[in-house]
Amino acid sequence: MIRPSPFIVLVALAGLCSAPSLHAQSLDAQRPAMRDALTAAEAGRLDAAASSSLVRHPLYGWLELAALRRDTDAITNAQAQAFLARYDGQAVATQFRNLWLAALARRQDWPTFLAAWKPTDSVALQCAHLQARQATGRTDAAWTEQAQALWRKGAKSLPDGCDPVFNVLASQGGLAPAVRWERIEAAAVERQTGVMRSAARGLPGDEAALANDYAAFIDTVHPRALNWPKTDRSRRIAAHGLAKLAQNDPDTAERLLPQYADALGMGERERGQVLYQIALWTVASYGPDSARRLGNVPESAYDERLHEWRVRDALSRGDWPAALAALRKMPATQRNDSRWRYFEARMSEKTGDRAGAQRLFRETASSPTFHGFLAADRLEQPYALCAWIPNDAATAKQAVARDPAIVRAMELWRLERPGWATAEWNDALSRFDDTQRRIAVEVAQDNGWFDRAVFSLGKQPDEQRLYQLRFPLHHGDTIRREAAKHDIDPAWVAAEIRAESIFNPKARSGANAMGLMQVLPSTGAGVAKRWNIPYAGAASLYDADTNIAIGTAYLREMEDKYGVPYVAIAAYNAGPAPTARWQAQRPGFDPDIWIETISYKETREYVARVLAFSVIYDWRLNGTALPVSDRLMGRVQAKRKAFTCPTAQMPKS
């Protein structure tokens, strides 16, 4: 007797999916069975008949997908079309369609490919779509235009499947030298010299040789460029190559720039591009020539990034007038950011303009940010915080929670399928209005999916005031217990968790930091041993209680080692070696200035973020807050602050 394949049985059972879906209690009861079925399907061990009890489960389509994506090349057209029809309009159909289209492209079944086609962001599938149209005789003017558009945006290497399209485009005269040069120059901006050489293959001999020499210069600066034709293109390419050199060797780039600038007739724009990189990569490590090289950059080449570094360089040297002058050269929108308005106040204060400083502090103190909180401390004012707690009807939340895509998203999240869960989530939000989107975030948090507030709120300005959603508080008893054990402020622990994992206990970084507080296994083992915390290997870090116990103990160790929390927070993010270097470079600096002059952008922003989050979590936990100026120094017994809602931040009626 021939037994049908698991997928065939799944398809047969799927015909029953028109029956009512399961209630929440039934979903809870069937969660273990669905988890096991998905795992078995992905491993090719699914007993489809035994899984018949799951046919009414809202994730049955994902179970089918898990089974069939093991070998999409073996799926028949009829099976694929039936799947797409069965789940039309759902995220699972979109996921399958892309797999199916890729399989059809491998088969070169172009008529079926075109019949199944829907637009996608996948460049590989876009190229396959063009190939399908070409193979079926549909290379009209629109085809040529779309193929050229793909070519032009290919500053980086495109999938191999695009090569047949470009070969046809070239054979039809669609890749004239001017079009090839467009891609060569775009690739030069990205320093993709392999793409430059590839695009040059269809150029006439002399032009191809020059294009290849351009690519060679970006790889390694060479003197042949001194004899290039004095064209705008040569000047741009030389600037790209010298700018790249400046990132690794600003001294050599500065020495060579005059030769190439004179030989090729570089103008301010090209020279400024190179001088920008020379200055940036000098000041990023606070080299001795930082101020001079920043001064060499023409103002026309300055952007927000270099404006910031000009301020930091002056701060690092304790040159308060220069810092103030640099701040006042910023564009108005940048200068009015709470960070730079605060430092303009500080520099005004340090240069004797107390009245101007007070005015700027007052303006900054209305911002519920790290620098806004610092400004309020300077003024001895309450913190500005205008929380918005919507009064949505229970029926509105019930309607969102019952949305089929939200039901599937929440269940997939509970089953630790974050990629699929996000696909369903995005599908739901594409149909939701602002109120439904906000309520959906609340539903996600009810299900333990806390990062949706970070990724899905903020489209409307008032959503920034949804502090209870944007700053979730989970495992509160464990946080308080472990914080008390180690004499650590629980708001600091909560802030670290929010900054590290957004309360996802299964979070894992590319560096293998794990769990709520993103602890490395080696660190976890060492801390657990020193503090006698039960530990059964790296997997223990996915247990919330264990992770918080280890992470909080590690914070205690960091504060004991570095003396003050703001340096401990920097070390928690960057590690001991950079932190020791920053301490040695700028000993005795005021904490706010030391934080701002941290070399690493990630760590600089991380320290400010954790300290600001600590204030907000203090508000959530206690209704008042330890002043951030005391918090960063570890003065936990300081007089606490109240919160107020300034008129400027009042909720809209």
XYZ file of C-alpha atoms in Angstrom:
653
model
C 0.000 0.000 0.000
C 1.371 3.445 -0.990
C 1.157 5.981 1.830
C 0.482 9.610 0.845
C 3.170 12.146 1.671
C 2.703 14.264 4.790
C 2.166 17.334 2.636
C -0.569 15.642 0.616
C -2.357 14.717 3.831
C -1.949 18.259 5.144
C -3.467 19.632 1.951
C -6.392 17.245 2.192
C -7.010 18.244 5.786
C -6.683 21.920 4.910
C -10.006 21.708 3.138
C -11.569 21.698 6.592
C -10.067 25.075 7.465
C -13.280 26.882 6.688
C -14.554 25.627 10.054
C -14.523 28.127 12.944
C -11.083 28.678 14.441
C -10.149 27.759 17.978
C -10.875 29.842 21.071
C -8.011 31.162 23.185
C -8.298 28.334 25.719
C -8.071 25.767 22.942
C -5.013 27.568 21.540
C -3.332 27.296 24.932
C -4.159 23.584 25.083
C -2.902 22.884 21.557
C 0.257 24.997 21.749
C 2.555 22.077 22.667
C 1.149 19.965 19.832
C 1.592 22.770 17.296
C 5.130 23.423 18.526
C 6.030 19.769 18.080
C 4.305 19.591 14.693
C 6.200 22.608 13.346
C 9.501 21.193 14.534
C 8.711 17.815 12.998
C 7.580 19.376 9.698
C 10.807 21.320 9.345
C 12.793 18.152 10.002
C 10.750 16.104 7.531
C 9.322 13.897 10.278
C 5.757 15.177 10.434
C 3.058 12.550 10.874
C 0.416 14.519 9.031
C -2.422 12.146 9.892
C -1.582 12.401 13.574
C -1.665 16.193 13.213
C -5.249 16.182 11.993
C -6.372 17.564 15.356
C -4.638 20.840 14.394
C -6.624 21.411 11.206
C -8.704 24.218 12.756
C -5.688 25.831 14.341
C -5.060 29.368 12.976
C -1.428 28.412 12.292
C -2.284 25.455 10.109
C -1.133 27.379 7.041
C 2.275 27.894 8.650
C 2.404 24.182 9.425
C 1.781 23.488 5.746
C 4.501 25.968 4.816
C 6.941 24.325 7.222
C 6.303 20.991 5.519
C 6.430 22.092 1.908
C 9.371 24.502 2.030
C 11.738 21.601 2.649
C 11.586 20.874 -1.076
C 9.825 23.553 -3.064
C 11.192 22.101 -6.308
C 9.007 19.026 -5.804
C 5.751 20.948 -5.416
C 3.360 20.692 -8.330
C 1.719 23.718 -9.887
C -1.669 22.517 -8.703
C -0.464 22.182 -5.090
C 1.115 25.632 -5.141
C -1.899 27.327 -6.671
C -4.198 25.620 -4.198
C -2.057 26.835 -1.283
C -2.046 30.405 -2.604
C -5.797 30.336 -3.119
C -6.416 28.841 0.318
C -4.424 31.520 2.142
C -4.954 34.415 -0.245
C -4.325 37.745 1.454
C -2.427 36.255 4.402
C 1.220 36.690 5.288
C 1.825 32.957 4.892
C 0.762 33.174 1.233
C 3.274 35.983 0.639
C 6.029 33.935 2.254
C 5.141 30.911 0.161
C 4.764 32.884 -3.052
C 8.356 34.099 -2.863
C 9.599 30.541 -2.273
C 7.435 29.284 -5.118
C 8.547 32.009 -7.529
C 12.186 31.191 -6.772
C 11.479 27.514 -7.500
C 9.752 28.405 -10.785
C 12.740 30.543 -11.776
C 15.067 27.602 -11.156
C 12.806 25.452 -13.339
C 12.589 28.275 -15.889
C 8.856 27.710 -15.972
C 8.261 31.257 -17.053
C 4.543 31.127 -17.975
C 3.683 29.759 -14.531
C 6.040 32.281 -12.947
C 4.226 35.164 -14.638
C 0.850 33.777 -13.650
C 1.931 33.612 -9.979
C 3.805 36.939 -9.954
C 3.110 39.709 -7.483
C 5.508 42.626 -6.864
C 8.152 41.997 -4.225
C 11.133 43.782 -2.687
C 13.409 40.857 -3.606
C 15.883 42.022 -6.269
C 16.530 38.399 -7.259
C 12.833 37.884 -7.962
C 12.573 41.211 -9.756
C 15.347 40.038 -12.079
C 13.599 36.689 -12.511
C 10.410 38.560 -13.439
C 12.275 40.471 -16.141
C 13.840 37.230 -17.346
C 10.398 35.609 -17.503
C 9.038 38.477 -19.586
C 12.014 38.333 -21.918
C 11.724 34.564 -22.338
C 8.052 34.904 -23.272
C 8.636 37.672 -25.796
C 7.613 40.655 -23.681
C 10.720 42.848 -23.937
C 8.966 46.113 -24.678
C 9.999 49.656 -23.763
C 8.741 49.164 -20.200
C 10.942 46.052 -19.863
C 13.993 48.027 -20.987
C 13.211 50.879 -18.611
C 12.769 48.532 -15.628
C 15.930 46.582 -16.455
C 17.918 49.810 -16.675
C 16.449 50.941 -13.328
C 17.723 47.748 -11.695
C 21.111 48.246 -13.322
C 21.361 51.817 -12.076
C 20.541 50.957 -8.474
C 23.073 48.152 -8.449
C 25.865 50.107 -6.772
C 26.554 46.909 -4.889
C 26.753 43.440 -6.341
C 23.438 42.115 -7.640
C 22.311 38.452 -7.564
C 23.714 36.186 -10.273
C 20.183 35.737 -11.561
C 20.304 39.324 -12.843
C 23.138 38.560 -15.264
C 20.892 37.039 -18.008
C 18.705 40.158 -17.896
C 21.659 42.493 -18.257
C 23.131 40.352 -21.033
C 19.910 40.703 -23.013
C 19.730 44.401 -22.182
C 23.276 44.865 -23.481
C 22.570 42.892 -26.674
C 19.638 45.201 -27.384
C 21.748 48.338 -26.934
C 20.258 49.169 -23.542
C 23.627 49.458 -21.798
C 25.242 52.268 -23.702
C 28.549 53.592 -22.280
C 26.736 56.434 -20.503
C 24.519 53.919 -18.670
C 27.528 51.778 -17.747
C 29.331 54.819 -16.394
C 26.345 55.621 -14.191
C 26.741 52.293 -12.430
C 30.510 52.571 -12.289
C 30.270 55.920 -10.543
C 27.536 54.719 -8.191
C 29.710 51.720 -7.303
C 32.686 54.026 -6.743
C 30.707 55.923 -4.100
C 30.147 52.598 -2.310
C 33.757 51.518 -3.006
C 32.515 48.409 -4.762
C 35.449 47.983 -7.117
C 34.363 44.531 -8.273
C 31.090 46.034 -9.505
C 33.029 48.815 -11.223
C 35.136 46.292 -13.130
C 32.121 44.202 -14.045
C 30.214 47.210 -15.390
C 33.268 48.286 -17.405
C 33.392 45.091 -19.467
C 31.080 46.450 -22.141
C 32.888 49.754 -22.565
C 35.142 50.587 -25.535
C 38.781 49.653 -24.953
C 40.186 52.986 -23.773
C 37.197 53.678 -21.535
C 37.341 50.170 -20.061
C 41.031 50.607 -19.255
C 40.342 53.918 -17.534
C 37.411 52.471 -15.568
C 39.615 49.611 -14.369
C 42.319 52.072 -13.350
C 39.695 54.023 -11.443
C 38.776 50.826 -9.581
C 42.449 50.109 -8.883
C 42.880 53.584 -7.390
C 40.006 53.095 -4.992
C 41.551 49.770 -3.962
C 45.015 51.291 -3.534
C 45.966 54.896 -4.295
C 48.502 54.947 -7.136
C 50.453 57.660 -9.004
C 48.979 56.804 -12.426
C 46.004 58.908 -11.407
C 48.182 62.017 -11.699
C 47.948 61.532 -15.473
C 44.222 60.851 -15.699
C 42.174 63.145 -17.931
C 41.214 66.307 -16.031
C 37.489 65.602 -15.995
C 34.835 65.873 -13.315
C 34.669 62.069 -13.253
C 38.395 61.701 -12.624
C 38.206 64.259 -9.847
C 35.271 62.455 -8.220
C 36.982 59.061 -8.404
C 40.221 60.466 -6.992
C 38.259 61.986 -4.120
C 36.583 58.641 -3.378
C 39.946 56.848 -3.347
C 41.673 59.406 -1.145
C 38.669 59.528 1.199
C 38.879 55.768 1.595
C 42.606 56.021 2.310
C 41.891 58.683 4.936
C 39.771 56.270 6.955
C 42.766 54.002 7.522
C 45.673 56.423 7.187
C 44.671 60.089 7.527
C 48.318 61.189 7.680
C 49.137 59.744 4.258
C 45.882 60.999 2.773
C 46.665 64.522 3.980
C 50.189 64.333 2.527
C 49.029 63.081 -0.890
C 45.935 65.231 -1.363
C 47.730 68.351 -2.697
C 49.445 66.340 -5.468
C 46.221 64.876 -6.810
C 44.230 68.051 -6.245
C 46.740 70.057 -8.317
C 47.180 67.417 -11.042
C 43.444 66.920 -11.600
C 42.202 70.393 -10.764
C 40.065 69.389 -7.792
C 37.642 72.001 -6.536
C 36.357 72.680 -3.050
C 33.786 69.889 -3.257
C 36.304 67.126 -4.016
C 38.948 68.477 -1.661
C 36.320 68.909 1.031
C 35.251 65.283 0.686
C 38.803 64.117 1.409
C 39.508 66.694 4.105
C 36.252 65.662 5.786
C 37.441 62.056 6.128
C 40.921 63.111 7.217
C 39.420 65.212 9.987
C 36.767 62.692 10.972
C 39.148 59.773 11.396
C 41.595 61.942 13.322
C 39.073 63.428 15.723
C 37.296 60.084 16.230
C 40.347 59.059 18.267
C 41.064 62.612 19.484
C 44.395 62.761 17.690
C 46.735 65.707 18.318
C 45.969 67.221 14.905
C 42.200 67.111 15.347
C 41.563 70.837 15.707
C 43.823 71.785 12.795
C 42.310 69.183 10.491
C 38.771 70.146 11.450
C 39.700 73.728 10.616
C 40.941 72.659 7.176
C 37.532 71.283 6.199
C 35.540 73.865 4.225
C 32.239 74.769 5.842
C 30.462 73.564 2.700
C 31.644 70.011 3.480
C 30.353 69.985 7.054
C 27.346 67.821 7.888
C 25.664 67.089 11.211
C 28.157 64.350 12.010
C 31.213 66.565 11.623
C 29.518 69.454 13.425
C 29.095 67.116 16.403
C 32.701 66.017 16.286
C 33.922 69.613 16.173
C 32.055 70.205 19.428
C 33.383 67.003 20.998
C 36.948 67.803 20.026
C 36.736 71.167 21.778
C 35.090 69.534 24.806
C 37.838 66.902 24.954
C 40.438 69.687 25.096
C 38.526 71.704 27.684
C 38.362 74.600 25.216
C 34.964 75.989 26.198
C 34.975 79.044 23.874
C 35.813 76.792 20.899
C 33.063 74.376 21.879
C 30.575 77.242 22.109
C 31.663 78.577 18.723
C 31.300 75.096 17.197
C 27.817 74.742 18.680
C 26.760 78.052 17.182
C 27.897 76.953 13.743
C 25.460 74.030 13.769
C 22.343 74.252 11.579
C 19.358 75.509 13.562
C 17.517 72.170 13.595
C 20.567 70.378 14.969
C 21.461 73.114 17.433
C 17.926 73.040 18.864
C 18.117 69.354 19.732
C 18.001 68.910 23.518
C 21.545 67.516 23.611
C 23.195 70.453 21.880
C 20.974 73.067 23.501
C 22.063 71.631 26.860
C 25.740 71.807 25.931
C 25.315 75.338 24.595
C 23.933 76.185 28.034
C 26.865 74.442 29.722
C 29.414 76.221 27.547
C 27.650 79.552 28.098
C 27.870 78.866 31.811
C 31.563 77.987 31.640
C 32.367 81.109 29.631
C 30.607 83.429 32.101
C 27.211 83.974 30.453
C 25.035 82.818 33.339
C 21.862 84.515 32.105
C 22.183 82.944 28.667
C 22.872 79.576 30.251
C 19.787 79.780 32.448
C 17.598 80.634 29.458
C 18.937 77.653 27.497
C 18.588 75.323 30.490
C 14.938 76.369 30.842
C 14.304 75.637 27.171
C 16.014 72.246 27.438
C 14.360 71.209 30.702
C 11.001 70.788 28.950
C 12.413 67.768 27.055
C 11.902 64.342 28.722
C 15.378 63.187 27.674
C 18.734 62.618 29.354
C 19.878 66.163 28.606
C 16.477 67.573 29.463
C 16.682 65.863 32.845
C 20.216 67.206 33.358
C 18.981 70.710 32.550
C 16.148 70.370 35.078
C 18.714 69.337 37.683
C 20.762 72.470 36.993
C 17.611 74.522 37.588
C 16.468 72.399 40.553
C 13.142 71.891 38.795
C 10.834 68.848 38.567
C 11.190 66.626 35.542
C 8.965 67.232 32.534
C 6.908 64.160 31.705
C 3.443 64.180 30.178
C 2.239 60.621 30.081
C -0.594 59.708 27.757
C -2.749 56.859 29.024
C -5.503 56.350 26.427
C -8.960 55.402 27.605
C -9.811 52.982 24.807
C -13.017 51.008 24.997
C -12.656 47.354 25.958
C -14.551 46.421 22.815
C -11.927 48.145 20.670
C -9.159 46.088 22.257
C -11.186 42.903 21.905
C -11.710 43.617 18.213
C -7.985 44.086 17.621
C -7.103 40.998 19.663
C -9.528 38.947 17.560
C -8.126 40.122 14.238
C -7.024 36.883 12.523
C -3.559 38.181 11.652
C -3.012 39.425 15.214
C -4.172 36.064 16.584
C -1.639 34.308 14.354
C 1.095 36.806 15.209
C 0.613 36.362 18.955
C 0.540 32.576 18.695
C 3.668 32.501 16.530
C 5.415 34.741 19.054
C 4.484 32.392 21.870
C 5.863 29.522 19.774
C 9.182 31.403 19.387
C 8.787 32.011 15.656
C 9.656 35.735 15.636
C 10.192 36.033 11.878
C 6.795 34.593 11.018
C 5.179 36.500 13.875
C 6.579 39.762 12.508
C 5.251 38.946 9.031
C 1.739 38.517 10.443
C 2.152 41.625 12.602
C 3.192 43.772 9.635
C 0.289 42.427 7.607
C -2.156 43.407 10.349
C -0.684 46.868 10.863
C -0.820 47.571 7.134
C -4.625 47.580 7.551
C -4.879 49.304 10.943
C -5.462 52.964 11.680
C -3.434 54.773 14.358
C -5.771 53.771 17.187
C -5.796 50.113 16.178
C -2.020 50.143 15.813
C -1.624 51.560 19.319
C -4.050 49.002 20.738
C -2.227 46.220 18.888
C 0.951 47.162 20.776
C -0.979 46.762 24.021
C -2.238 43.348 22.894
C 1.332 42.340 22.023
C 2.518 43.323 25.493
C -0.279 41.276 27.039
C 1.292 38.349 25.206
C 4.842 39.118 26.333
C 5.936 40.688 23.043
C 7.340 43.955 24.315
C 9.447 45.289 21.463
C 6.407 46.126 19.332
C 6.176 49.431 21.201
C 9.666 50.338 20.006
C 9.143 49.288 16.395
C 5.496 50.271 15.926
C 4.983 53.504 17.862
C 6.247 56.968 17.058
C 4.495 57.627 13.761
C 2.479 60.316 15.555
C 4.258 62.760 17.920
C 1.886 62.073 20.816
C 2.836 58.382 20.746
C 6.161 59.309 22.326
C 4.141 59.973 25.501
C 2.873 56.396 25.718
C 5.423 55.691 28.435
C 3.648 52.678 29.909
C 3.759 50.990 26.503
C 7.193 52.234 25.450
C 8.718 51.294 28.805
C 7.232 47.943 29.785
C 7.914 46.538 33.225
C 8.033 42.764 33.474
C 9.637 40.462 36.059
C 9.267 43.324 38.524
C 9.543 41.157 41.645
C 12.787 39.590 40.424
C 14.225 42.987 39.487
C 13.440 44.419 42.926
C 14.751 41.353 44.756
C 18.064 41.183 42.913
C 18.537 44.955 43.011
C 18.032 44.967 46.773
C 20.446 42.036 47.173
C 23.213 43.991 45.421
C 22.275 47.501 46.591
C 21.507 48.521 43.005
C 18.702 50.868 42.031
C 15.959 48.656 40.494
C 15.195 51.402 37.971
C 18.753 51.009 36.654
C 18.260 47.255 36.244
C 14.972 47.772 34.406
C 16.600 50.394 32.191
C 19.429 48.011 31.288
C 16.901 45.343 30.310
C 14.943 47.840 28.201
C 18.130 48.997 26.461
C 19.565 45.518 25.955
C 16.641 43.295 24.975
C 13.358 45.232 25.305
C 12.325 42.536 27.783
C 12.749 39.637 25.353
C 14.099 36.730 27.443
C 15.140 34.850 24.272
C 17.124 37.737 22.772
C 20.512 36.824 21.356
C 23.015 39.197 19.778
C 25.499 38.590 16.983
C 28.206 38.486 19.650
C 26.262 35.706 21.445
C 25.089 37.895 24.316
C 21.963 36.218 25.627
C 18.726 36.903 27.443
C 17.173 39.924 29.095
C 20.407 41.639 30.108
C 22.420 40.301 27.141
C 25.015 38.398 29.137
C 27.836 36.564 27.374
C 28.064 32.883 28.382
C 31.649 33.329 29.592
C 30.617 36.313 31.715
C 27.559 34.465 32.983
C 29.613 31.466 34.090
C 32.125 33.646 35.912
C 29.557 35.829 37.666
C 27.439 32.814 38.650
C 30.480 31.158 40.223
C 31.541 34.268 42.124
C 28.043 34.910 43.490
C 26.971 31.300 43.937
C 24.089 31.646 41.463
C 22.725 28.326 40.122
C 23.955 27.987 36.521
C 23.619 25.066 34.129
C 25.398 26.426 31.088
C 24.598 29.064 28.485
C 20.968 27.991 28.152
C 20.457 29.207 31.736
C 20.745 32.765 30.421
C 17.396 32.372 28.670
C 15.759 31.931 32.073
C 14.562 35.376 33.145
C 15.270 34.960 36.870
C 18.766 33.577 36.268
C 19.612 36.270 33.738
C 18.473 39.103 35.995
C 20.358 37.617 38.949
C 23.580 37.377 36.931
C 23.157 40.700 35.136
C 22.434 42.598 38.343
C 25.413 41.013 40.113
C 27.558 42.026 37.144
C 26.312 45.616 37.412
C 27.380 45.549 41.065
C 30.831 44.355 39.990
C 31.059 47.075 37.343
C 30.117 49.817 39.785
C 32.571 48.488 42.374
C 35.324 48.417 39.739
C 34.708 51.833 38.183
C 33.364 53.694 41.200
C 30.461 55.475 39.501
C 27.475 54.147 37.534
C 27.996 56.218 34.379
C 31.422 54.648 33.784
C 30.054 51.229 34.765
C 27.308 51.607 32.148
C 29.921 52.461 29.510
C 31.945 49.390 30.487
C 28.834 47.182 30.415
C 28.386 48.149 26.762
C 31.924 48.600 25.429
C 34.064 46.406 27.674
C 37.034 47.187 29.911
C 39.732 48.144 27.369
C 37.959 51.090 25.676
C 36.600 52.261 29.033
C 40.096 52.310 30.529
C 41.322 54.304 27.525
C 38.550 56.891 27.892
C 39.286 57.218 31.603
C 42.985 57.727 30.934
C 42.388 60.250 28.152
C 39.978 62.442 30.106
C 40.512 62.026 33.856
C 38.613 64.364 36.106
C 36.131 65.455 33.432
C 32.618 66.432 34.424
C 30.399 63.352 33.951
C 28.178 64.947 31.280
C 31.209 66.012 29.234
C 32.967 62.669 29.724
C 29.886 60.846 28.434
C 29.582 63.119 25.396
C 33.250 62.608 24.483
C 33.088 58.795 24.485
C 34.596 57.777 21.150
C 32.098 55.039 20.268
C 28.762 56.358 19.044
C 26.966 53.222 20.264
C 28.369 53.515 23.787
C 27.961 57.287 23.970
C 24.273 56.991 23.140
C 23.873 53.860 25.250
C 25.020 55.566 28.451
C 22.683 58.515 27.905
C 19.835 56.184 26.997
C 20.202 53.951 30.052
C 20.367 56.924 32.391
C 17.261 58.486 30.821
C 15.449 55.141 30.907
C 16.357 54.850 34.588
C 14.503 58.079 35.330
C 11.425 56.884 33.466
C 11.480 53.485 35.184
C 11.870 55.245 38.515
C 8.673 57.117 37.650
C 6.986 53.844 36.754
C 8.116 52.121 39.934
C 7.796 54.960 42.437
C 6.114 58.007 40.927
C 9.216 60.082 41.743
C 12.824 59.795 40.617
C 16.359 59.985 41.849
C 17.892 63.034 40.094
C 19.900 61.858 37.111
C 22.845 64.025 38.197
C 22.957 62.040 41.449
C 22.105 58.737 39.784
C 25.065 58.800 37.422
C 27.354 59.356 40.421
C 25.760 56.605 42.499
C 24.308 58.951 45.113
C 21.191 56.889 45.795
C 20.159 58.739 48.973
C 19.678 62.090 47.256
C 16.414 63.986 47.519
C 13.980 62.577 44.971
C 12.350 64.530 42.179
C 8.719 65.018 41.281
C 7.357 65.072 37.747
C 5.288 67.769 36.101
C 3.586 68.244 32.754
C 4.545 71.603 31.222
C 1.952 73.409 29.146
C 4.042 72.857 26.018
C 3.698 69.102 26.454
C 0.049 68.990 27.452
C -1.913 66.256 25.662
C -4.072 67.386 22.810
C -7.738 67.628 23.644
